[in-house]
Coordinates of C-alpha atoms in Angstrom, one line a residue:
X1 CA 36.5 0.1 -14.3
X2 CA 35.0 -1.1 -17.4
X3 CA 35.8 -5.0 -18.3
X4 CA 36.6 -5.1 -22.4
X5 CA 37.8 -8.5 -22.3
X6 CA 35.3 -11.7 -23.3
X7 CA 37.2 -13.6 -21.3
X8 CA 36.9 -11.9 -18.0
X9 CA 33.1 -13.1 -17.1
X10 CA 33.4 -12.9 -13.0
X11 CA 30.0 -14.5 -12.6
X12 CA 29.3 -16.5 -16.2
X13 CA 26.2 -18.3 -14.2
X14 CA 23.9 -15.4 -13.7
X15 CA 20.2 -15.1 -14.2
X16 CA 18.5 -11.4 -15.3
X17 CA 16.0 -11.1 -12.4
X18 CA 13.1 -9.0 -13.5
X19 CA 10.6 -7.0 -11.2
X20 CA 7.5 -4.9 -12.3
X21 CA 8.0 -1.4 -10.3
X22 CA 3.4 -0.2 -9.9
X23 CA 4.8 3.4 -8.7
X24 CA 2.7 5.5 -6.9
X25 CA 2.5 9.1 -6.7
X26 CA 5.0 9.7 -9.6
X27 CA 4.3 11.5 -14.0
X28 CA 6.4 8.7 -15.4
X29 CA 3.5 6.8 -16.2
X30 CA 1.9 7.7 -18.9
X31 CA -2.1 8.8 -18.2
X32 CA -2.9 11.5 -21.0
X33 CA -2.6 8.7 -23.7
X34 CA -5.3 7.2 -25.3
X35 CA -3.7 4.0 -25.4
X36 CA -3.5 4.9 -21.7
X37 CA -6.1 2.2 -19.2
X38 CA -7.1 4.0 -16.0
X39 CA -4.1 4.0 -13.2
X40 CA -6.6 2.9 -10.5
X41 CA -8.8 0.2 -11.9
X42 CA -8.1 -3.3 -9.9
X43 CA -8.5 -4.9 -13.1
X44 CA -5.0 -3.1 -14.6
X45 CA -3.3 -3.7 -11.6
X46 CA -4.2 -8.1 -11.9
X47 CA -3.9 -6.8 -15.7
X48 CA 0.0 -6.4 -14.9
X49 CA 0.8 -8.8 -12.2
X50 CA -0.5 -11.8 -14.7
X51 CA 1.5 -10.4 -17.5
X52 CA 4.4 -10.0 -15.4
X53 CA 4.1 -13.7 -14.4
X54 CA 3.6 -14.6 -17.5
X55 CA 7.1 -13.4 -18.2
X56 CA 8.8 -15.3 -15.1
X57 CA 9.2 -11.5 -13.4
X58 CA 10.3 -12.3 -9.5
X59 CA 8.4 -9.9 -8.0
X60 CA 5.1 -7.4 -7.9
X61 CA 6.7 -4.1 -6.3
X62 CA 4.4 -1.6 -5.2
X63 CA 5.7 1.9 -4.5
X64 CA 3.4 3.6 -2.1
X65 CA 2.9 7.4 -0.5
X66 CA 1.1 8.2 2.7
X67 CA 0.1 11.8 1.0
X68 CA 0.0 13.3 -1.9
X69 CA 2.5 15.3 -3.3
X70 CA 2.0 19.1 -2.9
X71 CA 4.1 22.3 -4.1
X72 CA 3.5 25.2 -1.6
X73 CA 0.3 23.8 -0.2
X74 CA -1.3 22.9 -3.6
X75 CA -2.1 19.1 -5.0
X76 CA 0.5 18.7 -7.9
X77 CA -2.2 17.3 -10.0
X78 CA 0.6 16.3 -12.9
X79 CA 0.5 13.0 -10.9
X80 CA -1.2 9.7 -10.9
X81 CA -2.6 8.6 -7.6
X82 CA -5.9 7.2 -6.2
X83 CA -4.3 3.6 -5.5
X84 CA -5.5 1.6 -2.7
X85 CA -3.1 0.6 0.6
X86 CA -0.5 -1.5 -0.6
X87 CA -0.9 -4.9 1.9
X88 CA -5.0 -4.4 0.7
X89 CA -4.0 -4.3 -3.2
X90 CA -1.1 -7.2 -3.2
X91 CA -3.7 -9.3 -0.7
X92 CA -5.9 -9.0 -3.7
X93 CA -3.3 -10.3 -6.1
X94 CA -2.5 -13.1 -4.4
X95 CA -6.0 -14.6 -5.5
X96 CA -5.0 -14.0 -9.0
X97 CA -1.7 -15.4 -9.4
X98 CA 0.4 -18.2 -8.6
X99 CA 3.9 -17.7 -8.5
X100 CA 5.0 -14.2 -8.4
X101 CA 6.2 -12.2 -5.6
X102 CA 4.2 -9.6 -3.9
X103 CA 6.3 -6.6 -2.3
X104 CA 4.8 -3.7 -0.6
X105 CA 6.3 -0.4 0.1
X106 CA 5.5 0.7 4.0
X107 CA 7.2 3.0 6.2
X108 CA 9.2 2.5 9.8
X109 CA 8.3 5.7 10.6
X110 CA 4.8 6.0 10.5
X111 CA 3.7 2.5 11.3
X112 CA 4.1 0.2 14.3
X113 CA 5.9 -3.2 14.3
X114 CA 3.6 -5.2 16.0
X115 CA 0.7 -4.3 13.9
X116 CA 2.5 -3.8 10.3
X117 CA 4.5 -7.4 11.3
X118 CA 1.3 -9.1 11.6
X119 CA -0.3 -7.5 8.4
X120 CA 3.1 -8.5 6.5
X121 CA 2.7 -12.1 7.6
X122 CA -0.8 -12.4 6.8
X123 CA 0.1 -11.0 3.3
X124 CA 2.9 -14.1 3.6
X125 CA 0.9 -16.5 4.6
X126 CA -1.9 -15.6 1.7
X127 CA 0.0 -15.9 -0.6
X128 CA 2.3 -19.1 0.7
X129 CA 5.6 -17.0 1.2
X130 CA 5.6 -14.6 -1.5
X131 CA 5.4 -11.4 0.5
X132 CA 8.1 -8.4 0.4
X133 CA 8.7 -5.9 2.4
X134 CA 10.1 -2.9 0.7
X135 CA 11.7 -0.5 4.3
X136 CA 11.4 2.8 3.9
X137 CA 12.1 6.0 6.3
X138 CA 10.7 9.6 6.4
X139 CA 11.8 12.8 7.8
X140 CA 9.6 14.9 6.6
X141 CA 6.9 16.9 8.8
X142 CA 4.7 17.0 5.6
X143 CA 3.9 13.4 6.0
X144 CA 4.3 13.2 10.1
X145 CA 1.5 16.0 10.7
X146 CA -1.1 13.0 9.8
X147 CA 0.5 11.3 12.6
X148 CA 0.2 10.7 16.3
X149 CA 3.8 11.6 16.5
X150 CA 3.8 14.9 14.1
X151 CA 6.7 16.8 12.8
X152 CA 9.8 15.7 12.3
X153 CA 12.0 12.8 13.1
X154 CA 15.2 13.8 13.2
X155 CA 17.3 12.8 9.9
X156 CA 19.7 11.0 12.1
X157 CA 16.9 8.9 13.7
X158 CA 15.6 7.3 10.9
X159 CA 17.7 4.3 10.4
X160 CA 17.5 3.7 14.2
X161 CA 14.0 3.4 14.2
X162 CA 14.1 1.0 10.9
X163 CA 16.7 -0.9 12.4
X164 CA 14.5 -1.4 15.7
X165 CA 10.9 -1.8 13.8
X166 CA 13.3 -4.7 11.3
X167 CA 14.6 -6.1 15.1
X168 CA 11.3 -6.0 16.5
X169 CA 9.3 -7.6 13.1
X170 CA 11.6 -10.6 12.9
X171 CA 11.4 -11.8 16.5
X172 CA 7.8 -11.8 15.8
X173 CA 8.0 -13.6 12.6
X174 CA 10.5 -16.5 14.6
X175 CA 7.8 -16.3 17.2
X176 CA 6.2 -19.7 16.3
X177 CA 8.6 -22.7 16.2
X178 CA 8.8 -25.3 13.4
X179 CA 6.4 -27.8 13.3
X180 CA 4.0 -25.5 16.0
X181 CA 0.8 -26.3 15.2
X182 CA 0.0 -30.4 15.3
X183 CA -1.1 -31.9 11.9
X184 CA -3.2 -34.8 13.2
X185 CA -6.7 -34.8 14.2
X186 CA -6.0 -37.2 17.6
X187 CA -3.7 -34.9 18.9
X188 CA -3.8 -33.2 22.5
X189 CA -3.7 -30.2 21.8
X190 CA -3.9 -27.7 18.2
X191 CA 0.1 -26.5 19.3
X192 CA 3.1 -28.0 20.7
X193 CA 3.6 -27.0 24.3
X194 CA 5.9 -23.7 24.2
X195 CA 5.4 -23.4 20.5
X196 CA 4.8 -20.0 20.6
X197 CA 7.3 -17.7 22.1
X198 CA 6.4 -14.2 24.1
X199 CA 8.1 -11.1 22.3
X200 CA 9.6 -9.2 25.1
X201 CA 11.0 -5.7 23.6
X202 CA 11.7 -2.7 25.4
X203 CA 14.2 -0.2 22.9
X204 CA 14.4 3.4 22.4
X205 CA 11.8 3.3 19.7
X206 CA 9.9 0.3 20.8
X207 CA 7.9 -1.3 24.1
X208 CA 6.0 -4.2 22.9
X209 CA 4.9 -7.3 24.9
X210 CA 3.2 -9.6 22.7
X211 CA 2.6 -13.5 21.3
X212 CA 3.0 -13.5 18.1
X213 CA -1.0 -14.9 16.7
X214 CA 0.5 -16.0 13.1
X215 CA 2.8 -19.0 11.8
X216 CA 5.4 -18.7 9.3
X217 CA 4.8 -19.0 5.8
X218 CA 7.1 -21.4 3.6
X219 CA 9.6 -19.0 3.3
X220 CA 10.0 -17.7 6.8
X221 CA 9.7 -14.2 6.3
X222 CA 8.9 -11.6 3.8
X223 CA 12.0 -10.6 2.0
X224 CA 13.4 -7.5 2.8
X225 CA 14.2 -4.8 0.0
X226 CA 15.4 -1.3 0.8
X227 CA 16.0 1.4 -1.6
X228 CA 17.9 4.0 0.2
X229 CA 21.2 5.3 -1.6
X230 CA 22.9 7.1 1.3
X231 CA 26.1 5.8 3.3
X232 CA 23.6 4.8 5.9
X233 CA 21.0 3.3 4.1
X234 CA 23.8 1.3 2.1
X235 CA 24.6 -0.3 5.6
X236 CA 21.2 -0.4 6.9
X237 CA 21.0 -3.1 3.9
X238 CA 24.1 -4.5 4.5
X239 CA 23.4 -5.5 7.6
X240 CA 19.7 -6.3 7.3
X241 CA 18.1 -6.5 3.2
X242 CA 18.0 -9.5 1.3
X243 CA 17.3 -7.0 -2.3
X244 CA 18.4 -3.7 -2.7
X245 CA 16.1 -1.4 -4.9
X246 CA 18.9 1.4 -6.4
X247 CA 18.8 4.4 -8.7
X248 CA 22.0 3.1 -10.6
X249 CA 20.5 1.9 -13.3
X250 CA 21.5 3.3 -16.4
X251 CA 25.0 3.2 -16.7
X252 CA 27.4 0.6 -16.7
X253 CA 30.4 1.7 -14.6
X254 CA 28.2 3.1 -11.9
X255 CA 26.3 0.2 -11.5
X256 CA 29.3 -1.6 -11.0
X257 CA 31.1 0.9 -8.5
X258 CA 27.5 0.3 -6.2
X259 CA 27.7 -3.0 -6.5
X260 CA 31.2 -2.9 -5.6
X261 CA 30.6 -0.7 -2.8
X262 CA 27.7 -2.8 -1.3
X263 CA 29.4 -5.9 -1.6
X264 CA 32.5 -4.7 0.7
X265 CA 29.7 -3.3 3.1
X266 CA 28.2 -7.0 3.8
X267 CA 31.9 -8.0 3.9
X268 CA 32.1 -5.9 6.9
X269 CA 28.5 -6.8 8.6
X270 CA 30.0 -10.4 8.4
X271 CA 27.8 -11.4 5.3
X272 CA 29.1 -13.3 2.0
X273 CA 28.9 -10.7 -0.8
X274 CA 26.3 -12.3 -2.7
X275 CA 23.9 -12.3 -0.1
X276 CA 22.0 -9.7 -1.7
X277 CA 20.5 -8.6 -4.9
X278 CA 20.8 -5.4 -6.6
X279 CA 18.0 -4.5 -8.8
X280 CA 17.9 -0.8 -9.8
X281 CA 14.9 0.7 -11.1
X282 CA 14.8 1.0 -14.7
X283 CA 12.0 1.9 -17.8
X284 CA 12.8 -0.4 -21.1
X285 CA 11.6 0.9 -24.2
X286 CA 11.7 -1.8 -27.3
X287 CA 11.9 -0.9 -31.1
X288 CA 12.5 -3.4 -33.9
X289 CA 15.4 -1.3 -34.6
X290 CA 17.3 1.3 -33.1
X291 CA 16.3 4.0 -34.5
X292 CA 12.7 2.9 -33.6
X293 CA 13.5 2.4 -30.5
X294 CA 14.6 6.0 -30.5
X295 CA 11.7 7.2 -32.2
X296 CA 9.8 5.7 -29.5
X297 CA 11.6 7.0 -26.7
X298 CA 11.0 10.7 -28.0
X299 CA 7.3 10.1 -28.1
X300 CA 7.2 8.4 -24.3
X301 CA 9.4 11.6 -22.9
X302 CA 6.7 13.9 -24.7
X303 CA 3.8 12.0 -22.8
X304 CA 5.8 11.9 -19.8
X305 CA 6.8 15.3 -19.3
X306 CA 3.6 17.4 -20.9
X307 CA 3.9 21.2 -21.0
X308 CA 2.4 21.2 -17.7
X309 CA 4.6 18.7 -15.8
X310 CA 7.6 20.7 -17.8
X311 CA 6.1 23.9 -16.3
X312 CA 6.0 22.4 -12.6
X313 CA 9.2 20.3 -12.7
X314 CA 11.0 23.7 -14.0
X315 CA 8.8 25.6 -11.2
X316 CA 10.5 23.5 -8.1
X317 CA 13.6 24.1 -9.3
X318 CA 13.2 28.2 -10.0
X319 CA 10.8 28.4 -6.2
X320 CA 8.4 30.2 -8.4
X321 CA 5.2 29.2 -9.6
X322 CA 5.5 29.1 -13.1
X323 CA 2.5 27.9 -14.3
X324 CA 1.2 30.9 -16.8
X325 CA 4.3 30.7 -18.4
X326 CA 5.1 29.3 -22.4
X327 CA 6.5 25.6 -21.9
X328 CA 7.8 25.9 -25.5
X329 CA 9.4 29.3 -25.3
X330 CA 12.8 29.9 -23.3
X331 CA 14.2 29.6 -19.7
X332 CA 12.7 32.0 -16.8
X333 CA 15.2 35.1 -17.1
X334 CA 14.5 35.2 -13.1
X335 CA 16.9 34.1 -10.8
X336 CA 15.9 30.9 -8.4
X337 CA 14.2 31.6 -5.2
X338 CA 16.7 29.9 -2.4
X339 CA 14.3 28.3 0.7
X340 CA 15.8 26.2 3.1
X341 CA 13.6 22.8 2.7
X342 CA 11.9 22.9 6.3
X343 CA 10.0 19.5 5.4
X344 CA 7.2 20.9 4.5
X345 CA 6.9 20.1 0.7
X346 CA 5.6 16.9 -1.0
X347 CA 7.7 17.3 -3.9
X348 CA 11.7 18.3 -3.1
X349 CA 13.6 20.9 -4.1
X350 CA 17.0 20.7 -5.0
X351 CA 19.8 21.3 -2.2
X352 CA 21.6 24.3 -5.1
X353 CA 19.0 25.5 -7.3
X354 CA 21.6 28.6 -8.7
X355 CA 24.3 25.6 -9.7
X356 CA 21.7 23.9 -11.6
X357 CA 20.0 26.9 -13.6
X358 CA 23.3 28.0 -14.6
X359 CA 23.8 24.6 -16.2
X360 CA 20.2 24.4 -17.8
X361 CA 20.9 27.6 -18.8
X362 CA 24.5 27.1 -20.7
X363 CA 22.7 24.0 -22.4
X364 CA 19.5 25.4 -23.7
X365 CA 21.4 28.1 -25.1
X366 CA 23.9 26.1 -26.7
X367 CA 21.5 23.2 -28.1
X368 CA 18.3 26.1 -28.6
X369 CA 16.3 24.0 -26.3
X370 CA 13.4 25.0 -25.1
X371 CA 12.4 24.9 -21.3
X372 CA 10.4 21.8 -21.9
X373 CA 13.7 20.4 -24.4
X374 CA 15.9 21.4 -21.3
X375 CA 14.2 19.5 -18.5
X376 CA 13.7 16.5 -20.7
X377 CA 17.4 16.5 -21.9
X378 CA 18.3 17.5 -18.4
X379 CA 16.0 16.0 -15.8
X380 CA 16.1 12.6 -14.4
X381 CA 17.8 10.7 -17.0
X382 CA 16.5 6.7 -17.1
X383 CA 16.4 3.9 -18.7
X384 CA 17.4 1.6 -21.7
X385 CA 16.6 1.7 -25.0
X386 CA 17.0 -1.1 -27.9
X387 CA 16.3 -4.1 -29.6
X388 CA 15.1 -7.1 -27.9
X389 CA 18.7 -8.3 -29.2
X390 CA 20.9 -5.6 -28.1
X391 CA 19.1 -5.0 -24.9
X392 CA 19.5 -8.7 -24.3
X393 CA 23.1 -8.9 -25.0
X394 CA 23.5 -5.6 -22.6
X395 CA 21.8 -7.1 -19.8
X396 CA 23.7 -10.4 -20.2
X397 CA 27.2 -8.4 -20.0
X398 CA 25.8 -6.6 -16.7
X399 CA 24.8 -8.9 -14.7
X400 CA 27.5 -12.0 -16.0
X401 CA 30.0 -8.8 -15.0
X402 CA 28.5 -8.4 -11.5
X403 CA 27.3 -4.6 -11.8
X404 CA 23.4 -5.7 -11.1
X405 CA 21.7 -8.5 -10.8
X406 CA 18.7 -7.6 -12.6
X407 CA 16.1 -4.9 -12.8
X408 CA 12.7 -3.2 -11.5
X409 CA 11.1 -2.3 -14.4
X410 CA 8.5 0.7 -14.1
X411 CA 6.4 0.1 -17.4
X412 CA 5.6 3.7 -19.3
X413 CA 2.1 2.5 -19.9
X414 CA -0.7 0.3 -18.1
X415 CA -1.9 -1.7 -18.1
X416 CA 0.6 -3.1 -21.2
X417 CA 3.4 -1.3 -21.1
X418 CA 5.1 -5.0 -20.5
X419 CA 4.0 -6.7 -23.3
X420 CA 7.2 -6.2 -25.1
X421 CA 9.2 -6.8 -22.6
X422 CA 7.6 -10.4 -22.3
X423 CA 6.7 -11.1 -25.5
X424 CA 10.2 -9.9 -27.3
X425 CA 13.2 -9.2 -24.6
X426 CA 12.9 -12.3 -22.5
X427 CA 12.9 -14.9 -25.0
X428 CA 15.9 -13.3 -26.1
X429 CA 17.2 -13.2 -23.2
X430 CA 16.6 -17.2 -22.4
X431 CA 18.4 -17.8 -25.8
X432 CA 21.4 -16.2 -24.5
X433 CA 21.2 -18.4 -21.1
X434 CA 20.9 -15.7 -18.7
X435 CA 16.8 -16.1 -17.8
X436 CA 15.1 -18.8 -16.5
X437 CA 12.8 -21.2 -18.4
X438 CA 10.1 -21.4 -15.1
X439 CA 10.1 -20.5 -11.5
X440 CA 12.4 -22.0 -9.3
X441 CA 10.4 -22.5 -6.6
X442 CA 7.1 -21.4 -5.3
X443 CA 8.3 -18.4 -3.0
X444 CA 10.0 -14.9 -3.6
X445 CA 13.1 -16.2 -1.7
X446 CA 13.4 -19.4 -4.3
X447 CA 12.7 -17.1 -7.2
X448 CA 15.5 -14.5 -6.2
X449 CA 18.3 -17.4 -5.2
X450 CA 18.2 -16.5 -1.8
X451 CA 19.2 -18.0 1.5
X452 CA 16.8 -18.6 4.4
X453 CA 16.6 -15.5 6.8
X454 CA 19.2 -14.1 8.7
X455 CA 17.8 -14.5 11.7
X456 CA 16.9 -18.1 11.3
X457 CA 20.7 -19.2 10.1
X458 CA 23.0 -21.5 12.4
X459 CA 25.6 -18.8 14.1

């Protein structure tokens, strides 16, 4: 799979696209630094937007929960949280930048379309077509017991109900015509006659009867990202995203076997195959050389997984609350408690917790790791780690090869864990030819290459 030969650039035109992942409920970030700002301060959040435009990023991407995550009915309190509703925070940064895009994380399956349509294209509109729209799906009764609805939505249903909401949200958003509203003061009337077109939608998810009461923003609509990595949310996007947001991020050859994949999947929903973008999620961590940058990386995994967070990662994994145990010593000697994940839990537990103790266990005892050594050599592994120069020339070869085109970044600190990026990776970058110099437009769609919405294309 991998391409050795200089020669053999598929795509020797392409541009790094860079995003600026704010997570939500999550420990990667850094808070127990003192170098640390605070995690919920609107002044860090404009703090990293401006940076991030500084730096000719795309896009603002805001992950977002509707609850916080919980381990057997208790707050897991490892986590930063306390950051306002999405639409409400980008709204904000809309005043305080100019050109960057603004993408919010909300949910299909807790929301209605003809209210979070309108609230998208307000967020559009505010910011002259720089909005996102990041799709997500739950099936989780520990999120739908807020909810009208409650419990569970079947697994199976979840991409039905996205595809519907996406269905129902883009009729709205092509509800006013071009040209709609008059732009002389002698006119008639404030509209054309029949400018604005009745939404008439009556599906297995949906009944709405509504005018749409908002015009389209420069771009058309929000952009659409999804970020779901199953066979069906690979052809959810396929047949509807504009950006996906994957986990395949840190190595080479799987990045490229996605891409591969996704780009035969919009073959076959009748789109050309780079109709999309691919931009995994992904931390960068910058030394001046590279064993800096490896110094560096040991000190960020330390602040990212404390004793504490080592203690409750461990503890989902083992079903037991480990909490009063030594994070430095060795390995629970118990055996995993198997439960069958009724939905219930705010933080998931994996599908074969024996498969994966007997692995931690085999390692730690052959490396002498330690339980908080084991789930930092053996937990979610992410990532890239370099010198501006090699990461540059690393990032050229991926996306000139086709396996991404560009990245989410998810900064370790805030409100400056970009500065490096910025300030060091992307003029190296530029010098190589692969970023851009300045914006190439004045919307997300122009900044990401992309063509006009697929519902507003001839055929």
């Amino acid at each position: 799979m991998t391409r050795t030969d200089p020669l053999d650039v598929p795509r020797p035109d392409a541009r790094v696209h860079f995003g600026v992942f704010f997570q939500g409920v999550n420990h990667w970030t850094v808070w127990s630094d003192p170098a640390s700002g605070s995690q919920i301060d609107p002044a860090n959040f404009r703090k990293v937007a401006q940076t991030a435009e500084r730096g000719l990023f795309d896009a603002f991407f805001l992950g977002e929960g509707l609850r916080l995550r919980e381990v057997d009915g208790r707050i897991h309190e490892l986590d930063v949280a306390g950051r306002p509703d999405a639409v409400t925070q980008l709204a904000a940064l809309a005043a305080v930048t100019d050109r960057i895009g603004l993408v919010s994380t909300s949910n299909t399956t807790f929301n209605e379309p003809a209210d979070l349509a309108r609230r998208l294209s307000g967020l559009d509109l505010l910011s002259a077509g720089r909005a996102g729209w990041n799709v997500v799906t739950t099936d989780n009764a520990w999120t739908g017991a807020n909810f009208r609805r409650g419990g569970y939505l079947d697994h199976a249903d979840r991409y039905r109900r996205a595809e519907e909401f996406l269905t129902v949200a883009r009729a709205l958003w092509d509800g006013w015509a071009d040209g709609a509203v008059s732009g002389a003061a002698d006119a008639p009337n404030w509209a054309a006659p029949d400018a604005v077109r009745r939404v008439r939608h009556r599906g297995p998810q949906f009944d709405v009867d509504l005018a749409p009461t908002l015009p389209r923003s420069p771009q058309g609509h929000p952009v659409i990202f999804q970020a779901g990595d199953s066979g069906e949310g690979r052809d959810f996007a396929a047949r509807n995203a504009d950006v996906i947001f994957s986990a395949h991020g840190n190595d080479f050859d799987d990045a490229l076997t996605f891409a591969e994949d996704v780009r035969r999947r919009l073959r076959a929903a009748g789109r050309p195959e780079d109709d999309l973008r691919i931009l995994p999620g992904t931390e960068i961590i910058i030394g001046a050389t590279e064993e800096e940058a490896l110094e560096k990386k040991h000190w960020i995994r330390l602040q990212q997984v404390t004793p504490a967070t080592a203690l409750g990662v461990a503890g989902l994994l083992w079903g037991l609350d480990l909490s009063d145990r030594d994070a430095d010593g060795p390995l629970p000697k118990e055996d995993p408690v198997v439960t069958e994940n009724d939905g219930s839990f705010g933080a998931r537990r994996v599908a074969d917790p024996r498969a994966v103790v007997a692995e931690w266990r085999e390692k730690a005892e052959a490396n002498g790791w330690s339980l908080r050594e084991t789930v930092i050599h053996l937990g979610p592994q992410r990532g890239h780690v370099g010198t501006p120069a090699g990461l540059a020339d690393r990032f050229a070869h991926w996306v000139r090869h086709g396996a991404v085109d560009g990245f989410n970044v998810t900064p370790y600190l805030i409100p400056d864990g970009l500065d490096d990026i910025v300030n060091l990776l992307v003029p190296a970058l530029q010098e190589r030819g692969v970023y851009p110099a300045g914006y190439a437009g004045t919307t997300l769609r122009e900044h990401l290459g992309l063509r006009e919405p697929l519902t507003r294309r001839a055929g």
